[in-house]
Coordinates of C-alpha atoms in Angstrom, one line a residue:
M1 CA -28.3 -9.5 45.6
G2 CA -28.0 -11.8 43.4
E3 CA -24.6 -13.1 41.8
Y4 CA -23.8 -11.0 38.8
I5 CA -23.3 -12.6 35.4
V6 CA -21.8 -10.7 32.4
S7 CA -24.2 -10.8 29.2
A8 CA -21.7 -12.3 27.2
R9 CA -22.2 -15.4 29.3
K10 CA -26.0 -14.9 30.5
Y11 CA -27.2 -14.3 27.1
R12 CA -25.1 -17.4 25.5
P13 CA -27.1 -19.3 22.7
T14 CA -28.2 -22.1 23.7
T15 CA -30.2 -23.3 20.5
F16 CA -29.2 -23.4 17.0
D17 CA -32.1 -20.7 16.5
S18 CA -30.9 -18.3 18.8
V19 CA -27.8 -17.8 17.4
V20 CA -26.9 -14.5 15.6
G21 CA -25.6 -14.1 12.6
Q22 CA -25.0 -17.7 11.2
T23 CA -28.1 -19.1 9.5
A24 CA -26.0 -20.9 7.4
L25 CA -24.0 -22.4 8.9
T26 CA -26.9 -23.6 12.0
T27 CA -29.1 -24.3 9.5
T28 CA -26.3 -27.2 7.8
L29 CA -26.4 -28.7 11.3
K30 CA -29.9 -28.5 12.6
N31 CA -29.9 -30.9 9.2
A32 CA -27.8 -33.2 10.0
V33 CA -28.9 -33.7 13.4
K34 CA -32.5 -34.5 11.8
S35 CA -31.1 -36.8 8.9
G36 CA -28.9 -38.3 11.6
K37 CA -26.0 -38.0 8.6
L38 CA -23.4 -36.7 10.8
A39 CA -19.4 -36.9 10.4
H40 CA -16.8 -38.2 12.5
A41 CA -14.9 -34.7 12.7
Y42 CA -16.0 -31.0 12.6
L43 CA -13.6 -28.1 12.0
F44 CA -14.7 -25.0 13.4
C45 CA -13.0 -21.5 11.7
G46 CA -13.6 -17.8 12.4
P47 CA -12.3 -15.1 14.0
R48 CA -13.0 -14.3 18.1
G49 CA -16.2 -14.5 19.7
V50 CA -18.4 -15.6 16.4
G51 CA -20.5 -18.6 18.0
K52 CA -17.4 -21.6 17.4
T53 CA -17.8 -23.4 21.0
T54 CA -21.7 -22.4 21.0
C55 CA -22.5 -24.0 18.3
A56 CA -20.2 -27.1 19.4
R57 CA -22.4 -27.0 22.7
I58 CA -25.4 -27.0 21.1
F59 CA -24.7 -29.8 18.3
A60 CA -23.2 -32.2 20.9
K61 CA -26.5 -30.9 22.7
A62 CA -28.8 -32.2 19.8
I63 CA -27.0 -34.9 18.7
N64 CA -27.3 -36.8 21.9
C65 CA -31.1 -35.6 22.6
M66 CA -33.7 -38.8 23.5
A67 CA -36.6 -36.6 21.3
P68 CA -35.2 -34.3 19.4
T69 CA -37.3 -31.4 17.5
A70 CA -38.7 -32.0 14.5
D71 CA -36.6 -28.7 13.2
G72 CA -33.1 -31.0 14.3
E73 CA -33.3 -28.8 17.9
A74 CA -32.7 -30.0 21.7
C75 CA -36.1 -30.9 23.3
G76 CA -34.3 -29.5 26.6
E77 CA -36.3 -32.3 29.2
C78 CA -34.3 -35.5 28.4
E79 CA -32.2 -37.2 31.0
S80 CA -29.4 -35.7 28.1
C81 CA -30.6 -32.2 28.2
R82 CA -30.4 -32.2 31.4
A83 CA -27.4 -33.1 32.5
F84 CA -26.4 -31.3 29.7
N85 CA -27.6 -27.6 31.0
E86 CA -26.6 -28.7 34.6
Q87 CA -22.7 -28.9 33.5
R88 CA -22.9 -32.7 34.9
S89 CA -23.2 -34.5 31.5
F90 CA -20.6 -37.3 31.0
N91 CA -20.8 -37.6 27.1
I92 CA -19.2 -34.1 26.6
F93 CA -15.7 -33.5 27.1
E94 CA -14.3 -29.8 26.2
L95 CA -10.4 -29.7 25.9
D96 CA -8.3 -26.0 25.8
A97 CA -5.4 -26.8 23.7
A98 CA -3.6 -23.9 24.3
S99 CA -2.9 -25.4 27.7
N100 CA -3.2 -29.2 26.9
N101 CA -1.0 -29.5 23.4
S102 CA 1.5 -32.4 24.5
V103 CA 1.3 -35.6 23.4
E104 CA 0.6 -36.8 27.1
H105 CA -2.7 -34.9 26.8
I106 CA -3.7 -36.1 23.2
K107 CA -3.0 -39.8 24.5
T108 CA -5.1 -39.3 27.4
L109 CA -8.1 -37.9 25.3
M110 CA -7.5 -41.5 23.7
E111 CA -7.6 -44.0 26.5
Q112 CA -10.9 -42.2 27.1
T113 CA -12.3 -42.6 23.6
R114 CA -12.7 -46.2 24.0
I115 CA -15.5 -45.9 26.7
P116 CA -19.1 -45.5 24.9
P117 CA -21.3 -42.9 26.4
Q118 CA -23.8 -44.3 29.1
V119 CA -26.7 -41.9 28.4
G120 CA -26.7 -40.8 25.3
R121 CA -25.5 -42.3 21.5
Y122 CA -22.3 -40.0 21.3
K123 CA -19.7 -39.1 23.1
V124 CA -18.7 -35.8 22.2
F125 CA -14.8 -34.3 22.2
I126 CA -14.8 -30.0 21.6
I127 CA -10.9 -29.1 21.2
D128 CA -10.9 -25.5 21.3
E129 CA -7.7 -23.8 20.0
V130 CA -6.6 -26.5 18.5
H131 CA -3.7 -24.6 16.5
M132 CA -2.1 -24.9 19.8
L133 CA -1.1 -28.2 19.4
S134 CA 2.2 -29.3 18.9
T135 CA 3.3 -31.4 16.0
A136 CA 4.0 -34.1 17.6
A137 CA 0.1 -34.0 19.3
F138 CA -1.0 -33.3 15.7
N139 CA 0.4 -36.7 14.4
A140 CA -0.6 -38.7 17.3
F141 CA -4.1 -37.8 17.2
L142 CA -3.7 -38.3 12.8
K143 CA -5.1 -41.7 13.2
T144 CA -7.3 -41.5 16.1
L145 CA -9.4 -38.7 14.0
E146 CA -9.6 -40.9 11.0
E147 CA -11.0 -44.1 12.1
P148 CA -12.6 -42.6 15.5
P149 CA -15.0 -45.5 17.3
A150 CA -18.6 -45.0 15.9
H151 CA -19.8 -43.6 19.0
V152 CA -17.3 -41.0 19.1
I153 CA -17.5 -37.5 17.3
F154 CA -15.1 -34.8 17.5
V155 CA -15.1 -31.2 17.2
L156 CA -12.5 -28.9 16.4
A157 CA -12.5 -25.0 16.9
T158 CA -9.7 -22.5 15.6
T159 CA -9.1 -18.9 15.2
E160 CA -6.3 -19.5 13.0
K161 CA -6.5 -22.2 10.3
H162 CA -4.0 -22.0 8.2
K163 CA -1.6 -23.0 11.6
I164 CA -3.2 -26.3 11.7
L165 CA -1.9 -29.4 9.6
P166 CA -3.6 -30.5 6.3
T167 CA -3.5 -34.1 6.6
I168 CA -5.9 -32.7 9.6
L169 CA -8.2 -30.1 7.7
S170 CA -8.3 -33.4 5.2
R171 CA -10.3 -35.8 8.0
C172 CA -12.5 -32.8 8.5
Q173 CA -15.7 -31.1 7.3
I174 CA -15.2 -27.5 7.6
Y175 CA -17.2 -24.9 8.2
D176 CA -16.2 -21.2 8.5
F177 CA -18.0 -18.5 10.6
E178 CA -18.5 -15.3 9.2
R179 CA -18.1 -12.2 11.6
M180 CA -21.6 -10.0 12.6
T181 CA -22.8 -7.8 10.4
V182 CA -23.4 -3.9 12.2
R183 CA -27.1 -4.4 11.8
D184 CA -27.0 -8.1 13.4
T185 CA -25.0 -7.0 16.2
V186 CA -27.0 -4.0 16.9
E187 CA -30.6 -6.3 16.7
H188 CA -29.2 -8.7 19.4
L189 CA -28.3 -5.5 21.4
K190 CA -31.7 -4.3 21.6
G191 CA -32.6 -7.4 22.8
V192 CA -30.3 -7.6 25.3
A193 CA -31.0 -4.1 26.7
E194 CA -34.9 -5.0 26.7
K195 CA -34.5 -8.1 29.0
E196 CA -32.3 -6.0 31.0
G197 CA -34.5 -3.1 31.5
I198 CA -31.8 -0.4 29.5
T199 CA -32.8 2.4 27.5
Y200 CA -30.8 3.3 24.8
D201 CA -30.2 4.7 21.7
E202 CA -29.9 3.3 18.3
E203 CA -26.6 5.3 17.2
A204 CA -25.0 3.9 20.5
L205 CA -25.9 0.6 19.9
A206 CA -24.3 1.5 16.0
V207 CA -21.3 2.7 17.5
I208 CA -20.8 -0.5 20.1
A209 CA -20.9 -2.6 17.4
E210 CA -18.7 -1.4 15.2
K211 CA -16.2 -0.6 18.4
A212 CA -16.5 -5.1 18.3
D213 CA -16.0 -5.3 14.9
G214 CA -17.8 -8.1 14.0
G215 CA -17.6 -9.9 17.0
M216 CA -20.8 -10.8 19.2
R217 CA -18.8 -11.1 22.6
D218 CA -16.6 -8.0 21.9
A219 CA -20.3 -6.5 21.9
L220 CA -22.2 -7.6 24.9
S221 CA -18.8 -6.9 26.6
I222 CA -18.3 -3.3 25.6
F223 CA -22.6 -3.2 25.8
D224 CA -21.9 -4.1 30.2
Q225 CA -18.6 -1.6 30.4
A226 CA -21.4 1.0 28.8
A227 CA -24.3 0.1 30.9
S228 CA -22.3 0.7 33.8
F229 CA -21.5 4.3 33.1
C230 CA -24.5 5.5 31.7
Q231 CA -25.9 4.5 34.5
G232 CA -28.9 2.2 32.5
N233 CA -29.5 5.2 29.7
I234 CA -27.4 4.4 27.2
T235 CA -26.5 7.5 25.1
Y236 CA -24.8 8.5 22.2
R237 CA -22.8 11.3 23.8
K238 CA -21.9 8.6 26.7
V239 CA -20.7 5.9 24.4
I240 CA -18.7 7.6 22.4
E241 CA -16.8 9.7 26.2
D242 CA -16.8 6.1 27.8
L243 CA -15.3 4.4 24.6
N244 CA -13.0 7.4 23.4
V245 CA -14.1 7.0 19.6
L246 CA -14.0 10.4 17.3
D247 CA -17.6 11.4 17.0
S248 CA -18.8 11.5 13.0
E249 CA -20.1 14.6 13.1
N250 CA -16.7 15.9 13.2
Y251 CA -16.2 13.6 9.7
F252 CA -19.3 15.0 8.3
R253 CA -18.0 18.8 9.5
I254 CA -14.5 18.3 7.7
I255 CA -16.0 17.4 5.0
D256 CA -18.7 20.4 4.2
L257 CA -16.0 22.7 5.5
A258 CA -13.2 20.7 2.7
V259 CA -16.5 21.4 -0.3
E260 CA -16.6 24.9 0.1
N261 CA -13.0 25.1 0.6
K262 CA -12.6 26.5 4.2
V263 CA -9.0 25.8 5.2
S264 CA -9.1 28.4 7.9
D265 CA -12.2 26.8 9.9
I266 CA -10.3 23.0 8.9
M267 CA -7.7 23.5 10.3
V268 CA -9.2 25.0 13.8
L269 CA -11.1 21.8 14.3
L270 CA -8.3 19.5 14.0
D271 CA -6.6 20.9 16.7
S272 CA -9.6 20.7 18.4
V273 CA -9.4 17.0 17.8
I274 CA -5.9 16.5 18.2
N275 CA -6.3 18.2 21.8
K276 CA -8.7 15.9 23.3
G277 CA -6.2 12.9 23.0
F278 CA -6.6 11.7 19.0
D279 CA -4.0 10.8 17.1
G280 CA -3.7 12.0 13.5
G281 CA -3.7 8.8 11.7
L282 CA -7.2 7.7 13.8
L283 CA -8.5 10.8 12.4
I284 CA -7.2 10.2 8.4
G285 CA -7.9 6.4 8.6
G286 CA -12.1 7.7 9.9
L287 CA -12.2 10.6 7.7
A288 CA -10.9 7.6 4.9
K289 CA -14.0 5.5 5.7
H290 CA -16.4 8.2 5.2
V291 CA -16.0 9.7 2.4
R292 CA -15.8 5.4 1.3
N293 CA -19.4 5.8 2.9
V294 CA -20.3 9.6 1.1
L295 CA -19.4 7.2 -2.2
M296 CA -21.3 4.6 -1.6
A297 CA -24.2 6.4 -0.5
K298 CA -24.0 8.2 -4.0
D299 CA -25.9 5.6 -5.7
E300 CA -29.1 3.8 -4.4
S301 CA -28.0 0.5 -4.9
T302 CA -25.0 0.4 -2.9
L303 CA -26.5 2.2 -0.2
P304 CA -27.2 -1.2 1.6
L305 CA -23.7 -1.6 1.7
L306 CA -23.2 1.0 4.9
E307 CA -23.1 -0.7 7.7
V308 CA -24.4 2.3 10.2
S309 CA -27.4 2.8 11.6
D310 CA -30.7 4.3 10.0
K311 CA -29.9 8.2 11.3
Q312 CA -26.6 8.0 10.0
R313 CA -27.8 6.7 6.6
E314 CA -29.6 9.7 6.1
Q315 CA -27.1 11.8 7.1
Y316 CA -25.1 10.1 4.4
S317 CA -27.3 9.9 1.5
A318 CA -27.9 14.1 2.5
Q319 CA -24.2 15.1 2.1
A320 CA -23.9 12.6 -0.7
K321 CA -25.6 15.0 -2.6
K322 CA -23.2 18.3 -2.1
C323 CA -20.7 16.0 -3.7
D324 CA -19.2 15.4 -6.6
T325 CA -18.3 11.8 -7.0
R326 CA -15.0 13.2 -8.1
F327 CA -13.8 15.8 -5.0
L328 CA -14.4 12.2 -3.0
Y329 CA -12.6 9.8 -5.6
Q330 CA -9.7 12.6 -5.2
A331 CA -10.0 13.2 -1.8
L332 CA -9.8 9.1 -1.1
R333 CA -7.1 8.8 -3.4
L334 CA -5.1 11.9 -0.8
M335 CA -6.1 9.7 2.2
N336 CA -4.6 7.1 1.7
Q337 CA -1.4 8.8 0.5
C338 CA -1.8 9.8 4.1
D339 CA -2.4 6.6 5.3
I340 CA 0.7 5.1 3.7
N341 CA 3.9 8.2 5.0
Y342 CA 2.1 8.3 8.2
R343 CA 4.4 6.2 9.8
Q344 CA 7.6 7.2 7.9
S345 CA 6.9 11.0 8.7
S346 CA 8.5 13.1 11.2
N347 CA 6.5 15.5 11.4
K348 CA 2.8 13.7 11.5
R349 CA 0.6 16.5 12.4
L350 CA 1.9 18.4 9.0
L351 CA 1.7 15.4 7.1
V352 CA -2.1 15.4 8.4
E353 CA -2.5 19.3 7.6
L354 CA -1.3 19.3 4.2
T355 CA -3.5 16.4 3.1
L356 CA -6.5 18.0 5.0
I357 CA -5.4 21.4 3.2
E358 CA -5.1 19.5 -0.4
V359 CA -9.0 18.2 -0.1
A360 CA -9.7 21.1 0.2
Q361 CA -8.5 22.9 -2.2
I362 CA -10.1 20.0 -4.7
T363 CA -12.7 21.7 -5.5
Q364 CA -11.3 25.2 -6.0
P365 CA -11.7 27.3 -8.9
D366 CA -8.3 27.8 -10.5
D367 CA -7.7 31.5 -9.9
A368 CA -10.2 32.2 -6.9
A369 CA -8.6 34.8 -5.5
G370 CA -11.3 34.6 -2.3
A371 CA -9.3 30.9 -1.6
A372 CA -8.1 30.0 2.2
G373 CA -5.0 28.8 0.3
R374 CA -3.2 28.4 -3.7
S375 CA -3.9 25.1 -5.4
P376 CA -1.4 23.7 -7.2
K377 CA -2.8 24.9 -10.5
R378 CA -2.7 28.1 -9.9
L379 CA 1.0 28.1 -8.0
K380 CA 1.5 26.8 -11.4
T381 CA 0.2 29.7 -13.2
L382 CA 2.2 32.0 -11.1
F383 CA 5.5 30.6 -12.0
K384 CA 4.9 30.7 -15.3
N385 CA 4.5 34.2 -15.2
L386 CA 7.9 34.6 -13.7
I387 CA 9.5 32.4 -16.4
Q388 CA 8.1 34.2 -18.9
Q389 CA 9.8 37.4 -17.6
V390 CA 13.3 35.4 -17.5
L391 CA 13.9 36.4 -21.1
P392 CA 12.7 38.8 -22.5
V393 CA 13.4 38.9 -26.1
T394 CA 12.8 42.5 -27.6
N395 CA 14.9 42.1 -31.5
A396 CA 14.8 38.1 -32.6
S397 CA 17.5 39.2 -35.0
Q398 CA 19.7 40.6 -32.3
V399 CA 19.9 37.2 -30.5
A400 CA 19.7 35.3 -34.3
S401 CA 23.1 37.2 -34.7
A402 CA 24.4 35.8 -30.7
V403 CA 23.6 32.4 -32.1
P404 CA 24.5 31.6 -34.9
N405 CA 23.0 27.9 -35.6
V406 CA 19.1 27.9 -36.0
S407 CA 17.4 25.4 -36.5
K408 CA 13.3 24.0 -37.3
T409 CA 13.2 21.2 -35.3
S410 CA 14.9 22.7 -31.8
T411 CA 12.9 23.9 -28.9
T412 CA 11.8 27.6 -28.9
Y413 CA 12.2 30.8 -26.4
A414 CA 9.3 33.1 -26.8
S415 CA 9.1 36.5 -25.7
D416 CA 6.5 37.9 -24.1
K417 CA 3.6 37.6 -26.1
H418 CA 4.0 34.2 -26.9
T419 CA 3.6 34.7 -30.5
E420 CA 5.6 32.4 -34.0
S421 CA 6.0 35.0 -36.3
A422 CA 9.6 33.7 -36.7
V423 CA 10.2 30.0 -39.1
T424 CA 13.7 29.1 -40.3
D425 CA 14.8 27.0 -42.8
N426 CA 17.3 24.5 -42.7
N427 CA 20.6 26.1 -43.8
G428 CA 19.6 29.0 -41.1
N429 CA 18.2 31.8 -42.6
N430 CA 15.0 34.0 -41.7
A431 CA 12.3 32.7 -44.4
N432 CA 10.0 36.0 -43.0
D433 CA 12.5 38.0 -42.9
N434 CA 11.5 40.6 -46.1
T435 CA 8.0 40.6 -45.5
V436 CA 7.7 40.6 -41.0
S437 CA 7.4 44.8 -39.8
D438 CA 9.1 46.2 -36.9
T439 CA 6.5 45.2 -34.8
E440 CA 6.0 41.6 -35.3
K441 CA 9.8 41.3 -34.5
K442 CA 9.6 42.7 -31.4
S443 CA 7.1 39.0 -30.6
E444 CA 9.2 36.9 -33.2
T445 CA 10.1 33.5 -31.4
V446 CA 13.8 32.6 -31.5
K447 CA 14.2 28.7 -31.4
F448 CA 17.7 27.5 -30.2
T449 CA 19.1 23.8 -30.9
Q450 CA 20.6 21.9 -27.8
S451 CA 24.3 22.8 -28.4
N452 CA 24.0 26.8 -28.6
R453 CA 20.6 27.5 -26.0
P454 CA 20.9 30.4 -23.9
M455 CA 21.9 29.2 -20.4
L456 CA 19.5 31.4 -18.0
K457 CA 21.4 33.5 -15.4
T458 CA 19.4 32.9 -11.6
G459 CA 18.9 36.3 -10.0
N460 CA 16.8 39.3 -8.4
G461 CA 14.1 38.8 -10.8
A462 CA 15.1 35.6 -12.7
L463 CA 14.4 32.1 -12.4
G464 CA 16.5 28.9 -13.8
Y465 CA 16.1 25.6 -14.7
S466 CA 14.1 23.7 -12.1
W467 CA 15.3 20.1 -11.3
N468 CA 11.9 19.3 -13.0
N469 CA 12.9 21.1 -16.0
L470 CA 15.7 19.6 -16.4
R471 CA 14.1 16.3 -15.7
T472 CA 12.3 17.0 -18.6
M473 CA 14.8 17.5 -20.9
A474 CA 16.4 14.1 -20.4
K475 CA 13.6 12.5 -21.1
Q476 CA 12.7 14.2 -23.8
R477 CA 16.9 13.8 -25.0
K478 CA 16.6 9.9 -24.3
M479 CA 13.4 9.7 -26.5
Q480 CA 15.4 11.3 -29.2
I481 CA 18.0 7.8 -29.3
I482 CA 17.5 5.9 -32.6
P483 CA 17.7 2.7 -33.2
G484 CA 21.6 1.9 -34.5
T485 CA 22.8 4.5 -32.1
L486 CA 24.7 5.3 -28.4
G487 CA 23.1 8.7 -28.2
I488 CA 23.4 10.0 -31.5
D489 CA 20.2 13.1 -32.1
D490 CA 21.0 12.7 -36.4
P491 CA 23.0 9.9 -37.4
N492 CA 24.2 11.5 -40.2
D493 CA 25.9 14.2 -38.1
S494 CA 28.6 11.6 -37.8
K495 CA 29.1 11.5 -42.0
K496 CA 30.1 15.4 -41.0
E497 CA 34.1 15.6 -41.7
E498 CA 35.7 17.2 -38.8
H499 CA 39.4 16.8 -37.1
E500 CA 39.5 18.3 -33.7
T501 CA 41.6 17.1 -31.6
F502 CA 40.5 15.3 -28.1
S503 CA 42.2 13.9 -25.3
Q504 CA 42.5 11.1 -23.2
K505 CA 40.6 13.4 -20.3
D506 CA 38.3 14.4 -23.1
L507 CA 37.9 10.3 -24.5
E508 CA 37.2 9.2 -20.7
F509 CA 34.3 11.3 -20.2
Q510 CA 32.9 11.1 -23.4
W511 CA 33.2 7.2 -23.0
M512 CA 31.2 7.5 -20.0
S513 CA 28.6 10.0 -20.9
M514 CA 28.0 7.3 -23.6
C515 CA 27.5 4.5 -21.0
N516 CA 24.9 6.2 -19.4
R517 CA 22.8 7.2 -22.4
M518 CA 22.9 4.0 -23.3
P519 CA 19.3 2.3 -24.1
Q520 CA 17.5 -0.3 -21.3
R521 CA 18.2 -2.9 -23.1
L522 CA 21.8 -3.0 -23.6
S523 CA 21.8 -1.6 -19.8
G524 CA 24.6 -4.9 -18.7
I525 CA 27.0 -4.2 -21.6
A526 CA 26.8 -0.6 -20.4
A527 CA 27.7 -1.5 -16.6
R528 CA 30.8 -3.6 -17.5
M529 CA 31.8 -0.9 -20.3
K530 CA 31.7 1.5 -17.9
N531 CA 34.9 -0.5 -15.6
M532 CA 37.0 -0.1 -19.3
N533 CA 39.8 2.1 -20.2
P534 CA 39.6 3.5 -23.6
T535 CA 42.8 4.6 -24.7
I536 CA 44.0 6.5 -26.9
K537 CA 46.2 4.7 -29.7
D538 CA 48.2 6.2 -32.7
F539 CA 45.5 8.9 -32.4
P540 CA 42.7 9.4 -33.0
N541 CA 42.0 5.3 -33.2
V542 CA 41.0 4.5 -29.6
E543 CA 42.4 0.8 -28.0
V544 CA 40.3 -0.9 -25.7
M545 CA 40.8 -3.9 -23.6
I546 CA 38.7 -6.5 -23.1
D547 CA 38.5 -9.3 -20.0
N548 CA 36.7 -11.9 -21.5
Q549 CA 35.7 -13.4 -24.8
I550 CA 32.1 -12.6 -24.8
M551 CA 32.4 -9.8 -23.3
F552 CA 35.0 -9.0 -27.1
D553 CA 31.4 -10.5 -28.7
Q554 CA 28.8 -8.5 -27.0
I555 CA 30.6 -5.2 -28.2
A556 CA 31.5 -6.0 -30.8
A557 CA 28.0 -6.5 -32.1
I558 CA 27.2 -2.8 -31.5
K559 CA 30.9 -1.5 -32.0
G560 CA 30.0 0.4 -35.4
S561 CA 27.1 2.4 -32.8
I562 CA 29.8 3.2 -30.7
I563 CA 32.4 4.1 -33.0
N564 CA 29.8 6.9 -34.5
T565 CA 28.5 7.9 -31.1
L566 CA 32.7 8.8 -30.1
K567 CA 32.5 10.4 -33.5
R568 CA 29.6 12.5 -32.5
Y569 CA 30.7 13.8 -29.8
L570 CA 34.7 13.9 -30.3
H571 CA 34.2 15.8 -33.5
N572 CA 36.7 13.7 -35.3
S573 CA 35.8 11.9 -38.2
E574 CA 38.4 9.5 -38.2
I575 CA 37.8 8.0 -35.2
D576 CA 38.2 3.9 -35.4
L577 CA 37.6 1.6 -32.3
I578 CA 40.6 -1.5 -31.9
M579 CA 39.5 -3.7 -29.3
R580 CA 41.7 -6.6 -28.3
L581 CA 41.3 -9.6 -25.1
A582 CA 43.8 -9.0 -22.2
E583 CA 46.3 -11.2 -21.1
K584 CA 46.2 -12.6 -18.3
H585 CA 48.5 -10.2 -16.4
E586 CA 46.8 -7.7 -17.4
Q587 CA 43.2 -8.6 -15.9
V588 CA 42.6 -7.0 -13.8
K589 CA 40.2 -8.0 -10.3
I590 CA 37.0 -5.6 -9.5
L591 CA 37.1 -5.4 -5.6
T592 CA 34.2 -5.7 -3.4
R593 CA 33.6 -2.3 -0.8
R594 CA 34.9 -4.8 1.4
E595 CA 38.2 -6.1 -0.6
Q596 CA 38.7 -1.8 -1.3
F597 CA 38.6 -1.2 2.3
E598 CA 40.8 -3.8 3.5
E599 CA 43.2 -2.6 0.4
M600 CA 42.8 1.4 1.6
S601 CA 42.9 0.4 5.4
K602 CA 46.4 -1.4 4.4
K603 CA 47.8 1.7 2.6
N604 CA 46.4 3.6 5.3
P605 CA 46.4 1.8 8.9
S606 CA 44.8 5.2 10.2
V607 CA 41.5 4.2 8.3
E608 CA 41.6 1.0 10.6
K609 CA 42.5 2.9 13.5
L610 CA 39.4 5.3 12.9
R611 CA 37.0 2.6 12.7
S612 CA 37.9 0.9 15.7
L613 CA 37.5 3.9 18.2
L614 CA 34.3 4.7 16.8
D615 CA 33.0 0.8 16.3
L616 CA 31.9 0.7 13.3
E617 CA 30.8 -2.6 10.4
L618 CA 31.3 -2.0 6.5
A619 CA 27.2 -2.5 6.0

């Protein structure tokens, strides 16, 4: 039995034409060899296993060939080519910069550049993983790299071009190698399998190519592993078992079930996938890629973008015809959101299950009785029906008598029939009292202002305000703020003659509320006003002490709006605002969190003792 050589070494390309997936680069190098227009330094960049070092060796062999072919390939028969093939050539030097990255190693290399070649025309120095050189080694290499002897050519190879100094990059011709496509990788694996006498399924080779992620060396290594497991007959089932890859049929099955709204079947399928040892995040990522492929298969022009076998391409096309484009977009959005939240989730399986349930309900009708679960639209309808039962209004006049102030511009509470037959005028009187019948009065709509709206009581058979409703009301109220005021709904209200008394506590509360309602453009002023303490000075006048002149000028610019706001909410039209600058002894230093803690510790040593016992640190 002869010595076994792995496929990545055994089938390593020896000519430019045998290099897979880098046609543009190999053509450029062949043309350079034919024309004799060779640069003194080349930089080959790209991911692992795409042919950087292989192309460097082929290029070194070609430029030293004594009788190159017409298309720029090495002849393979001259003394230089035979020496290269037998690995005894003194014209080609390979240096691994990962282990030889010091200044001393570079100096030794520079010494070798002085000796001219004995056979051939050039000495070629191939430095692999050149980004691993130290900064000092790069600097020692610079001068020689820029002006090497005429018989020296440098070929540098790296997987991380961004780590190389710009001064090095500017001295080289840069070639960017691309990742191998699935189709190119499959075609190359077919050739290797035929030479080795191995039978195969094209779908199995496609799985190997996808697993390799664009690297031909990785693909050949996986191919050897699969060939050993399959004993010379590489099948799809054996490959996914050997590589522990989730069968793509699961993705097709999930989408088919989701289109049919079969949530229960999807949950059973998810459980079987997880029991086989696959992670829920892996399933979501693979399913998102699958949906993307289905979306690409919707159009004939994007069908070539699918890097799959011909058989799978037909499957994608068939499923694309059954799926609506809106469904695919929504599914992609949901799975992308799940992928973002997956790492932070404490219950990852629940997150995956909820995502799949939502995907299965995208195409579900709003009120489908036979659905596996309730869609958000149906739940919304359910809550809407319950809310309508909260406040049954049988007689509009009774409610109007309980709440005297009725406005035409206020929020509406309706009875179960949702009719809007009662309209009030500006004085609060019913405009159709004489024309509305008793039957119509049962379905009248009564409108309340924000101040006299009846509060909903929670209890059996009733629902109160939800957080969502409160947020909506807050947004609507914020939108009603009129420029020139600070939270006044109606600037004319400030002109009403009101003389109600108010306490210091009422003043502080309305001052803070005013700061919270101030528009975004005044957020900086509002934050500083929150630290001020307005006081009642010669009732109803309000005095506020300001620390500096800059703040004084800023508040003076909006003083009128502040006074109108206080008049409106404290119900006193005689309020005036007195502003004064603080004296030096009156200025109070605003303490940081740490300073506050230190002050508190001085007053109460037990606080510091508790901190030391628990070994706490102030963030």
